[in-house]
CSV table of C-alpha atoms and ligand atoms in Angstrom, one decimal:
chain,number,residue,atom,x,y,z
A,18,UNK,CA,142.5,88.0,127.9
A,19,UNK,CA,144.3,90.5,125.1
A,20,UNK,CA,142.6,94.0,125.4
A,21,UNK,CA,141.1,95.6,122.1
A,22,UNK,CA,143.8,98.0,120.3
A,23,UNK,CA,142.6,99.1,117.2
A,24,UNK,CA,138.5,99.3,115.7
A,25,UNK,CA,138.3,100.6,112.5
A,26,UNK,CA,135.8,100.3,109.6
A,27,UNK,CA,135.3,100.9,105.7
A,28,UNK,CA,131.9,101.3,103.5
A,29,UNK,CA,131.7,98.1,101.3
A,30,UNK,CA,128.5,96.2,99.5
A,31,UNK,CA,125.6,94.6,100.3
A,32,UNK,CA,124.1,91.7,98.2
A,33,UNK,CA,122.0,95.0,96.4
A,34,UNK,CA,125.1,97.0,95.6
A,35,UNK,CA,123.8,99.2,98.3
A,36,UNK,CA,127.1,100.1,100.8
A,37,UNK,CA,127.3,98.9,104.2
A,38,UNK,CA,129.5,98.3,106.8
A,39,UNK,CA,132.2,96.1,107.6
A,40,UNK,CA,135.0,96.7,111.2
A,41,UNK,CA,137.8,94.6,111.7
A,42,UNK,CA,138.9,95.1,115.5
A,43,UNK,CA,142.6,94.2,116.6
A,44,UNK,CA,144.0,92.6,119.7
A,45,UNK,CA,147.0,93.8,121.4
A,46,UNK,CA,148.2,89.6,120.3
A,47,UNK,CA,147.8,91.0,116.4
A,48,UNK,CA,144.5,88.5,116.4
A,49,UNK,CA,142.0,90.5,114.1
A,50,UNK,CA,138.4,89.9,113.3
A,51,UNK,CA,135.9,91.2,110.7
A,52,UNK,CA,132.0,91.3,110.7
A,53,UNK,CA,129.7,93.0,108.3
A,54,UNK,CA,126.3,94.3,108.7
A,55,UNK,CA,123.3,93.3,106.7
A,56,UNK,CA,120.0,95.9,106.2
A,57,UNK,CA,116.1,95.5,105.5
A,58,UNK,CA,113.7,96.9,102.3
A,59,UNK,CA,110.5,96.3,104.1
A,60,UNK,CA,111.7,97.8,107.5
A,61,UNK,CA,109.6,98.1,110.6
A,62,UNK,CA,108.8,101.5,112.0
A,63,UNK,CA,110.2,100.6,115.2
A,64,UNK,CA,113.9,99.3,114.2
A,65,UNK,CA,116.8,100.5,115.7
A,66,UNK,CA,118.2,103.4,113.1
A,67,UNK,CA,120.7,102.8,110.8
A,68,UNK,CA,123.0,105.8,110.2
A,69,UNK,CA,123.3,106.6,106.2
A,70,UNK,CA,124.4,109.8,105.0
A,71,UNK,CA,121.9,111.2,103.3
A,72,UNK,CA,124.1,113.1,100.2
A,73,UNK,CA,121.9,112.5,97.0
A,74,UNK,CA,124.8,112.8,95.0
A,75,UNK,CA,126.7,110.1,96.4
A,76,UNK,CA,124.9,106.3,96.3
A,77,UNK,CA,121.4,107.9,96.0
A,78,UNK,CA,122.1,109.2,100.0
A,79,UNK,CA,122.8,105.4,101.2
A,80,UNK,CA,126.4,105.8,101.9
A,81,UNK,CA,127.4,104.9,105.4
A,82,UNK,CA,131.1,107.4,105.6
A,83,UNK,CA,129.3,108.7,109.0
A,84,UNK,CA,128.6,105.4,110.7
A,85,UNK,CA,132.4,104.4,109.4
A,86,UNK,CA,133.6,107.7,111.3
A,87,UNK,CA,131.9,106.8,114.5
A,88,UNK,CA,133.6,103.7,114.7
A,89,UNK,CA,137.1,104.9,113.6
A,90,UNK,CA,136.5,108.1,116.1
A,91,UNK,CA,134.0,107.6,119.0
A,92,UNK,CA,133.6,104.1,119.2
A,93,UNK,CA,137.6,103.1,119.1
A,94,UNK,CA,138.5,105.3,121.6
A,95,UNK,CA,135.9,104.1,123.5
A,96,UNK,CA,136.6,101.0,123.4
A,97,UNK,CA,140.5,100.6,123.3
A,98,UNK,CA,141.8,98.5,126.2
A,99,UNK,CA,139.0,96.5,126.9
A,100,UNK,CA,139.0,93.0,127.4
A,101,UNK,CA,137.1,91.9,123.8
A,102,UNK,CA,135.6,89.0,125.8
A,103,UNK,CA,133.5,91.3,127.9
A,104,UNK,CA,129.7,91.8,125.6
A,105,UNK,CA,127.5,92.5,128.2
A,106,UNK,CA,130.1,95.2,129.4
A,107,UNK,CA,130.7,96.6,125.3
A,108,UNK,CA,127.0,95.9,124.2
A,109,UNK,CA,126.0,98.3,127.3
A,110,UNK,CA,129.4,100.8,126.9
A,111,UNK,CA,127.8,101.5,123.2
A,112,UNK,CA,124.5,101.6,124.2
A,113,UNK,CA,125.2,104.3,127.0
A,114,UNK,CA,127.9,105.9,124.7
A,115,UNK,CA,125.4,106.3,122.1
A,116,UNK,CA,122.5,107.8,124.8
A,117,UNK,CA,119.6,107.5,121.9
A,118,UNK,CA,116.4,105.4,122.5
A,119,UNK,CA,116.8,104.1,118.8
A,120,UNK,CA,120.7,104.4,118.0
A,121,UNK,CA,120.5,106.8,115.9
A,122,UNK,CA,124.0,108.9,117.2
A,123,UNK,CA,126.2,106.3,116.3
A,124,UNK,CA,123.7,104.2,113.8
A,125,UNK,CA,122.6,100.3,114.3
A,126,UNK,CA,124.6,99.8,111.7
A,127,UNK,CA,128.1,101.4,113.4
A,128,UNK,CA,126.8,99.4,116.9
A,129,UNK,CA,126.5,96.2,115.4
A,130,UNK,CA,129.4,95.5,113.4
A,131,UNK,CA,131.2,96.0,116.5
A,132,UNK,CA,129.3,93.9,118.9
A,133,UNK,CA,129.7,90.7,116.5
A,134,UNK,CA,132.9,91.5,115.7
A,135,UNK,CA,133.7,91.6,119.0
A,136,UNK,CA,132.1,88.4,119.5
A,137,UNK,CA,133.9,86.5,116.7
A,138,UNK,CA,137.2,87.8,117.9
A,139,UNK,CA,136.6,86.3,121.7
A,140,UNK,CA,135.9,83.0,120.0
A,141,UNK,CA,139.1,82.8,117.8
A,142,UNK,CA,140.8,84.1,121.3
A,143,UNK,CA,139.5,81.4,123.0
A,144,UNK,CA,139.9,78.7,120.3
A,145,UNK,CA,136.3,77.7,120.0
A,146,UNK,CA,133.8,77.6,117.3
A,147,UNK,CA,132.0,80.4,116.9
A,148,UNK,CA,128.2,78.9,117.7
A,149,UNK,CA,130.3,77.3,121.0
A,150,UNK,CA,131.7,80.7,121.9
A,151,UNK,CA,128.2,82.2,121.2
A,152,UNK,CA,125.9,79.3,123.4
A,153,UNK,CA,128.0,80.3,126.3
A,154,UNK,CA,126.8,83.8,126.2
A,155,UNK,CA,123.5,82.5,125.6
A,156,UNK,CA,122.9,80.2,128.6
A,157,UNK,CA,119.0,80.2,128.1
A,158,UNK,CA,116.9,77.4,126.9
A,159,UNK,CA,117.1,76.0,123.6
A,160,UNK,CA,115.4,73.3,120.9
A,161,UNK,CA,118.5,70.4,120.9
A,162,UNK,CA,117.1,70.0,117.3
A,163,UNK,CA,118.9,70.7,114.1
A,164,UNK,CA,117.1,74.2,112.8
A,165,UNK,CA,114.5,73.5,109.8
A,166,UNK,CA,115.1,75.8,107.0
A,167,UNK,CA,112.1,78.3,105.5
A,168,UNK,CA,112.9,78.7,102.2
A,169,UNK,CA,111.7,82.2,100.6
A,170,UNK,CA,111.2,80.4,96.7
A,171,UNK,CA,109.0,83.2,95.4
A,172,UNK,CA,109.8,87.0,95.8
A,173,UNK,CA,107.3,89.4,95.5
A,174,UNK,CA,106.0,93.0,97.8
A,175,UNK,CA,109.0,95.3,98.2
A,176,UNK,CA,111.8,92.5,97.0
A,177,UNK,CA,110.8,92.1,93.4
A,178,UNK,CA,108.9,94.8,91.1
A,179,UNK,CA,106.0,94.3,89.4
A,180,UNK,CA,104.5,91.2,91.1
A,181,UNK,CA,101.9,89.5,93.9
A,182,UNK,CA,101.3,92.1,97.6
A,183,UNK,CA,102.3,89.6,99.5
A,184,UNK,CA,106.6,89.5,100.1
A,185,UNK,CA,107.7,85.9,100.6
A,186,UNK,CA,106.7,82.8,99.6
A,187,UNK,CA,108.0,79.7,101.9
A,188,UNK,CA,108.9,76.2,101.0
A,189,UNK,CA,109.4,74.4,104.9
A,190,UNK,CA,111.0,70.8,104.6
A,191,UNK,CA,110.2,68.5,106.9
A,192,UNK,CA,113.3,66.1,107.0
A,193,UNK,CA,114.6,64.7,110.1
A,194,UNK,CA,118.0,67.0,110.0
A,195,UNK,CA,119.1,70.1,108.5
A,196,UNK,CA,121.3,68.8,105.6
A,197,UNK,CA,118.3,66.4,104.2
A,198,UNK,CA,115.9,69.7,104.8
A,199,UNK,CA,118.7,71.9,102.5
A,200,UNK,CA,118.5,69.1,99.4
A,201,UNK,CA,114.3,69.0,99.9
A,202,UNK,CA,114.8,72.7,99.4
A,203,UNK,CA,117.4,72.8,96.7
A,204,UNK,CA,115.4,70.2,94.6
A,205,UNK,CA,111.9,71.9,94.8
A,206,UNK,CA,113.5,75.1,94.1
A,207,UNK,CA,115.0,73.7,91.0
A,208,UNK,CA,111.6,71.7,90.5
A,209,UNK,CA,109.6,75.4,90.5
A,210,UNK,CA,112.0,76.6,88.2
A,211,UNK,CA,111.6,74.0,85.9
A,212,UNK,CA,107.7,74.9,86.2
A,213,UNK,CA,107.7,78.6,85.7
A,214,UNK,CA,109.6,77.8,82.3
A,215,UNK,CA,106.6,75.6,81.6
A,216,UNK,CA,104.7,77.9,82.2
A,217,UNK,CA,106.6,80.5,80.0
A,218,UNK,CA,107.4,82.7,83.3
A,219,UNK,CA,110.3,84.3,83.8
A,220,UNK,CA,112.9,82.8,86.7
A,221,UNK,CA,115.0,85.8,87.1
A,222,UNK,CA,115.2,86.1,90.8
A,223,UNK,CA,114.5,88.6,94.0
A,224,UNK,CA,116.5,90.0,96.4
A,225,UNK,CA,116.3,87.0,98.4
A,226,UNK,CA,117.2,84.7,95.3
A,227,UNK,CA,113.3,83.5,95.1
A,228,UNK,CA,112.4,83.8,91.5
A,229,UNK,CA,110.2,86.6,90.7
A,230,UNK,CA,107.8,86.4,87.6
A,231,UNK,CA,104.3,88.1,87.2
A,232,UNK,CA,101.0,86.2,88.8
A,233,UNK,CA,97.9,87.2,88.9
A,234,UNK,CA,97.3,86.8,92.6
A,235,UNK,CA,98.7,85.5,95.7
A,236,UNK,CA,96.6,82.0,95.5
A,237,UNK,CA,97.8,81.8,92.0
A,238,UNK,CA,101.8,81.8,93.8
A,239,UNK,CA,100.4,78.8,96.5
A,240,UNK,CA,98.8,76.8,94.0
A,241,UNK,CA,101.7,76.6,91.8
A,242,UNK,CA,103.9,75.5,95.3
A,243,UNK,CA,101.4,73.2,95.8
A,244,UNK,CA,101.6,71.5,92.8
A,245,UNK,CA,105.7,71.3,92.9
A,246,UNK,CA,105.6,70.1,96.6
A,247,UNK,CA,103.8,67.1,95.0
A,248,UNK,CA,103.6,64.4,97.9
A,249,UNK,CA,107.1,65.5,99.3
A,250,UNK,CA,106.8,66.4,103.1
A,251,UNK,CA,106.9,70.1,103.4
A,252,UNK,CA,104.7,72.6,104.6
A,253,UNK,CA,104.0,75.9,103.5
A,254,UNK,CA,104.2,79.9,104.8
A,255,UNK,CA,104.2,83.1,104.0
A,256,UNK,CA,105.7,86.2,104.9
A,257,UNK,CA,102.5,88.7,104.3
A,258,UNK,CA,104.9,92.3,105.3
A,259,UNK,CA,101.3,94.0,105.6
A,260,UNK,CA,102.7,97.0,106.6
A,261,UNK,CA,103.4,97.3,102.4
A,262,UNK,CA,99.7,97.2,101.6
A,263,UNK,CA,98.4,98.9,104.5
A,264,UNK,CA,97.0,102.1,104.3
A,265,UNK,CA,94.9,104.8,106.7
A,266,UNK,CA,93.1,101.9,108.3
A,267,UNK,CA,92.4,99.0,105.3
A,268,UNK,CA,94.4,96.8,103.6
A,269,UNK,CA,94.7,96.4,100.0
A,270,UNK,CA,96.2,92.4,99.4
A,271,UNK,CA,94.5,92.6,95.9
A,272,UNK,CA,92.2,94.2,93.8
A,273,UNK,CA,89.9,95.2,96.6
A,274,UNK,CA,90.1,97.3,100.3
A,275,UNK,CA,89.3,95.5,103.0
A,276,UNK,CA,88.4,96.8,106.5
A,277,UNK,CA,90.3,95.2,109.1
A,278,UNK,CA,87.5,93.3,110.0
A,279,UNK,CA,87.3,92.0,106.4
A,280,UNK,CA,90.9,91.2,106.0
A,281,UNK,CA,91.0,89.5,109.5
A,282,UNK,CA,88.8,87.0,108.0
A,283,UNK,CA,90.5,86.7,104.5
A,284,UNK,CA,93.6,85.9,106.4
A,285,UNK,CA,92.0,83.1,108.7
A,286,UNK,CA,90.7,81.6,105.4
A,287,UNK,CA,94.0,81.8,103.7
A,288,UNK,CA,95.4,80.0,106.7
A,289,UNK,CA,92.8,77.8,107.0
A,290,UNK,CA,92.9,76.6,102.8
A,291,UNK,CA,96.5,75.8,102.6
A,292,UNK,CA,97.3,74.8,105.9
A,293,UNK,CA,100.2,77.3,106.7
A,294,UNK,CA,103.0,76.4,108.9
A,295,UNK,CA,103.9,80.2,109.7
A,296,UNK,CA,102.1,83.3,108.9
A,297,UNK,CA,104.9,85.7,109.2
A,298,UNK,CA,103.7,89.8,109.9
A,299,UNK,CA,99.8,89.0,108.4
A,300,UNK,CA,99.0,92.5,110.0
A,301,UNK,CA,99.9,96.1,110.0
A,302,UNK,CA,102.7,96.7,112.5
A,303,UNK,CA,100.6,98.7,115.2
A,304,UNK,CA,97.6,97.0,115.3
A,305,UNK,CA,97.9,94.6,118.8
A,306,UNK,CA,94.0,93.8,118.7
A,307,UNK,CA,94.2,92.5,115.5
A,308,UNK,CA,97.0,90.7,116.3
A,309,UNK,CA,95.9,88.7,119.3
A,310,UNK,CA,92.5,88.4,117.3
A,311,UNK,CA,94.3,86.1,114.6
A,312,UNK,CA,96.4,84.7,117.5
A,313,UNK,CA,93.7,83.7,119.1
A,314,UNK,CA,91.5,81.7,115.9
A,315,UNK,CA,94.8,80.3,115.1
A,316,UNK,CA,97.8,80.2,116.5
A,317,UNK,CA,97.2,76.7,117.8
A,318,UNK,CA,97.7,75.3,113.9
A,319,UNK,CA,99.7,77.9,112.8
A,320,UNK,CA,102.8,79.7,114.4
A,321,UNK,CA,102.3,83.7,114.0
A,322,UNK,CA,105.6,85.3,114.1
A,323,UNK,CA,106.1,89.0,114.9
A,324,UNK,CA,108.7,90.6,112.5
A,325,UNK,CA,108.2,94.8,111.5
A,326,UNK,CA,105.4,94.0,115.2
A,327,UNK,CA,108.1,93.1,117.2
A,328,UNK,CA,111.5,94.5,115.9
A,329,UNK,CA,113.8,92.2,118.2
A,330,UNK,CA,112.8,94.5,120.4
A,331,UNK,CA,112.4,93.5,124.6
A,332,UNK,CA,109.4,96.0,125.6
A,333,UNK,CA,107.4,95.0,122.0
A,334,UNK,CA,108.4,91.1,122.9
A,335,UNK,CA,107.3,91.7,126.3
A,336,UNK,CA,103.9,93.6,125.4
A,337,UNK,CA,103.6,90.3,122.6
A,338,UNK,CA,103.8,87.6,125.7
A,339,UNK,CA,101.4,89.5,128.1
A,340,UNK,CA,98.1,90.0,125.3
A,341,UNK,CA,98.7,87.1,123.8
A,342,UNK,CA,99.8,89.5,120.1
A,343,UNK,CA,101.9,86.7,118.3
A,344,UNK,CA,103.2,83.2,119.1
A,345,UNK,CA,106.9,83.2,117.7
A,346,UNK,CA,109.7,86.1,116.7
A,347,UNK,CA,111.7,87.2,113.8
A,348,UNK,CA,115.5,87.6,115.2
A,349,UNK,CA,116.9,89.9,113.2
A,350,UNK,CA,120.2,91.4,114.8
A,351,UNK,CA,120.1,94.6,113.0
A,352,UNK,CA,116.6,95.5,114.5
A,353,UNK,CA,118.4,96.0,117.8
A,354,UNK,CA,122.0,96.7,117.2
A,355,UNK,CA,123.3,94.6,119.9
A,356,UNK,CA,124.7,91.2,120.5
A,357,UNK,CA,123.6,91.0,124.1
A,358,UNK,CA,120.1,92.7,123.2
A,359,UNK,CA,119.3,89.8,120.6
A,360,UNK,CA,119.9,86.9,123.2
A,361,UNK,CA,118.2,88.7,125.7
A,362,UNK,CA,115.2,89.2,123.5
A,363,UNK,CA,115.7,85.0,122.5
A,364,UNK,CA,115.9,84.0,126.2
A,365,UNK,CA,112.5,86.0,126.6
A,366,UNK,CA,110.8,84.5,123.9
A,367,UNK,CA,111.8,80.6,124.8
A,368,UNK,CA,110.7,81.6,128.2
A,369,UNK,CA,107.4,82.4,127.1
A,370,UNK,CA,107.5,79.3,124.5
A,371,UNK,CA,107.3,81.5,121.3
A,372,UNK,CA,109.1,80.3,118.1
A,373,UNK,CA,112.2,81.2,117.4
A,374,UNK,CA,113.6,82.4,113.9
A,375,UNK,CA,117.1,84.0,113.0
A,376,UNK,CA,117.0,85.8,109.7
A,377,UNK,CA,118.5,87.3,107.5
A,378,UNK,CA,117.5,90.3,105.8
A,379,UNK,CA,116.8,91.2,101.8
A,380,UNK,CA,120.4,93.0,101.7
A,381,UNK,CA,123.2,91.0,102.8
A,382,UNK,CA,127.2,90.4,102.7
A,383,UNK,CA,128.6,86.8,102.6
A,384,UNK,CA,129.1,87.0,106.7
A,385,UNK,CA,127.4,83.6,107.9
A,386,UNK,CA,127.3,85.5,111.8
A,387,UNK,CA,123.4,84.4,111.9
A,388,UNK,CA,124.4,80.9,111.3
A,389,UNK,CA,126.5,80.3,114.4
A,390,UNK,CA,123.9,82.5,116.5
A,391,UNK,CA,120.9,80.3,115.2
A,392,UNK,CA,122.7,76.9,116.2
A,393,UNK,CA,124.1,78.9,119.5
A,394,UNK,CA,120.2,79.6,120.9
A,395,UNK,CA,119.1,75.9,119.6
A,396,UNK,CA,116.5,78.3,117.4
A,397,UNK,CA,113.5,76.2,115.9
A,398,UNK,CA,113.9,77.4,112.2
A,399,UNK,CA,116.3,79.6,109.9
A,400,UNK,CA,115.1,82.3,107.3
A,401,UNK,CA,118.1,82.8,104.6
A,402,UNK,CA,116.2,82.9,101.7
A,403,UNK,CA,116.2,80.8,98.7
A,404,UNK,CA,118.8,78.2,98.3
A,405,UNK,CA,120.6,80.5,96.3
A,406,UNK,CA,123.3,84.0,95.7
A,407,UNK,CA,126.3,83.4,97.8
A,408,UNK,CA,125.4,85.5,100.3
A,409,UNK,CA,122.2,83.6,101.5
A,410,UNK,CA,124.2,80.1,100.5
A,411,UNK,CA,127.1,81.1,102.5
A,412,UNK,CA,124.7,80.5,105.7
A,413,UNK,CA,123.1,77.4,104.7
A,414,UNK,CA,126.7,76.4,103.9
A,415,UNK,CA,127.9,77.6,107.3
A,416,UNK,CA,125.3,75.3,109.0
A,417,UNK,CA,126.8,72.0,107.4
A,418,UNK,CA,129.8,72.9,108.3
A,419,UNK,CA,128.6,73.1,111.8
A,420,UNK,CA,126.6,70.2,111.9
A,421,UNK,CA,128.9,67.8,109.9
A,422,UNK,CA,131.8,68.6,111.3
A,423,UNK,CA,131.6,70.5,114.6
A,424,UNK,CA,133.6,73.2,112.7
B,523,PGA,P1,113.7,93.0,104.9
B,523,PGA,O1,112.7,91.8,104.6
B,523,PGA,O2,115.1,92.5,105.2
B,523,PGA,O3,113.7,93.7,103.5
B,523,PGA,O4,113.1,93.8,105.9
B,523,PGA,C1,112.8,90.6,105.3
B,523,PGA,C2,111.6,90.3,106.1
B,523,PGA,O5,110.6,91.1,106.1
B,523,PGA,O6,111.5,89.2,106.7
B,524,ZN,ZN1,109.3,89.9,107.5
């Protein structure tokens, strides 16, 4: 197997004109590989650290020059001569290397663009598909379904100014494969839009191409999905982020301040009205009682999926399975910083039966990586957003590709 020669990165854009990074590593054959990283709004306290510079002068302190100088310096020469097809071996060399609990030396950011581009560069090395390359490294157990898109249609909390608490608004097809689940989507997307011009709203869109208009509440948001569903077969979610609306111990979803007692039981009515699917983050990252509280009334109709409580994180996962705090996980490869860390944390949760979800997050690059890896762990549903901006359509494109043609 060729031995890596050359690691090098640059600062380029995210999806939010906000710079992020992108390595390209080199062989000793000349074979070269890029990945870029994506990066959250509405990020959980207990993420992995992405390294930014901090110079107010220079993108508002979000330049990543450091994290590019890591790579170029510490992490090449740290890596050069390695066989590229040995993750566990890199994914634990940069962990060590780095020596933080949270990644914050080298920055997330720096780690992961080379584990995945390490990973991409095995699997053009060894002639195989990326998702083929990437269920080997996998080996744990997996839905043999095609994934069901969750479609974020309506963008609100900390991805669009001025509207509704809660962040994401889900359309989930039910269609028997992924391709007739993508035009379900695509159509009531177009459907809504048609709607909110009815309705004299405006469809500019989020950061995670949902349209993003004033409402007066959140029901207000799940009526009008209701009413373009129609009698198509799709069920409905939400992603709540509480942590936004969260503050010194009560929650403020609307108008009024609830105690957590109070807002336990407006959620479980929320549920309970519009028959969600997945209640995604419907409580304050730190509070497990309340947690395996709403778990507990129901998660046997409703899958409650751990994104800013659980952080792709093993120990939170592992604390989640044993009290009973969630039944599925938000994958999010950036909340780690690893390529080995993320399977290990999906081989945990299939173990334990929790629903799996790869997403993306609300700044991306055109880099389908979390395509590939949702296919490779047979995950049970996708998160990339609306069904629209190239850099969320470049994944759902990604996945046809995959599933039509074993590409
Ligand atoms: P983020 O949001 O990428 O801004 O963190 C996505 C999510 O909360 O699921
Ligand atoms: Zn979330």
């Amino acid at each position: 197997m060729p031995i890596i020669k050359k690691i090098t990165a640059r600062q380029i854009l995210d999806s939010r004109g906000i710079p992020t990074l992108e390595t390209t590593i080199i062989l000793d054959n000349n074979l070269h590989s890029s990945s870029s990283v994506p990066s959250g709004a509405s990020t959980g306290a207990h993420e992995a650290v992405e390294l930014r510079d901090g110079d107010k002068n220079y993108f508002f302190g979000k330049s990543v020059l450091k994290a590019a100088a890591k790579v170029n310096n510490n992490i090449n020469s740290l890596l050069q001569g390695i066989d590229v097809s040995q993750q566990k071996k890199i994914d634990t060399l940069l962990i060590e290397a780095d020596g933080s609990a949270d990644k914050s030396n080298f920055g997330a950011n720096a780690i992961l663009s080379v584990s995945l581009s390490c990973a991409r560069l095995a699997s053009r090395n060894n002639n195989l598909p990326l998702y083929q390359y990437l269920r080997q490294l996998y080996s744990g157990k997996f839905n043999s379904q095609e994934v069901r898109p969750i479609f974020n249609v309506i963008n609100a909390g900390l991805h669009a100014s001025g509207s509704v608490s809660f962040q994401e608004f889900f359309l989930i097809p039910k269609n028997k494969n992924f391709a007739d689940s993508l035009q379900t989507g695509c159509q009531l997307y177009q459907q809504l839009k048609k709607e909110l011009l009815v309705l004299g709203k405006n469809t500019s869109v989020g950061d995670e191409g949902g349209f993003a208009p004033r409402f007066e509440n959140n029901d207000q948001v799940i009526d009008l999905l209701i009413k373009v569903i129609g009698d198509a077969d799709v069920t409905l979610g939400l992603d709540v982020a509480a942590n936004t609306f969260y503050k010194k111990g009560f929650y403020l979803p609307e108008d009024i301040r609830l105690s957590s007692d109070n807002y336990l039981d407006f959620i479980f009515r929320l549920s309970h009205k519009y028959n969600l699917e997945i209640l995604e983050d419907p409580l304050a990252e730190d509070s497990w009682a309340d947690w395996v509280n709403i778990t507990a009334r129901i998660g046997n109709k409703t899958k409650i999926i751990g994104d800013d409580l659980l952080v792709t994180n093993p120990h939170r996962l592992k604390k989640a399975i044993d009290i009973k705090a969630a039944n599925g996980i938000l994958v999010k490869l950036n909340q780690i910083g690893t390529l080995s860390e993320t399977l290990e944390v999906v081989r945990m949760a299939r173990d334990a039966k929790f629903t799996v979800i790869i997403s993306h997050r609300s700044g991306e690059t055109t880099d389908d990586f979390i395509a590939d890896l949702a296919v490779a762990v047979g995950a049970d549903y996708v998160k990339f957003g609306a069904p629209a901006r190239g850099e969320r359509v470049a994944k759902y494109n990604r996945l046809l590709a995959i599933y039509q043609n074993n590409l």
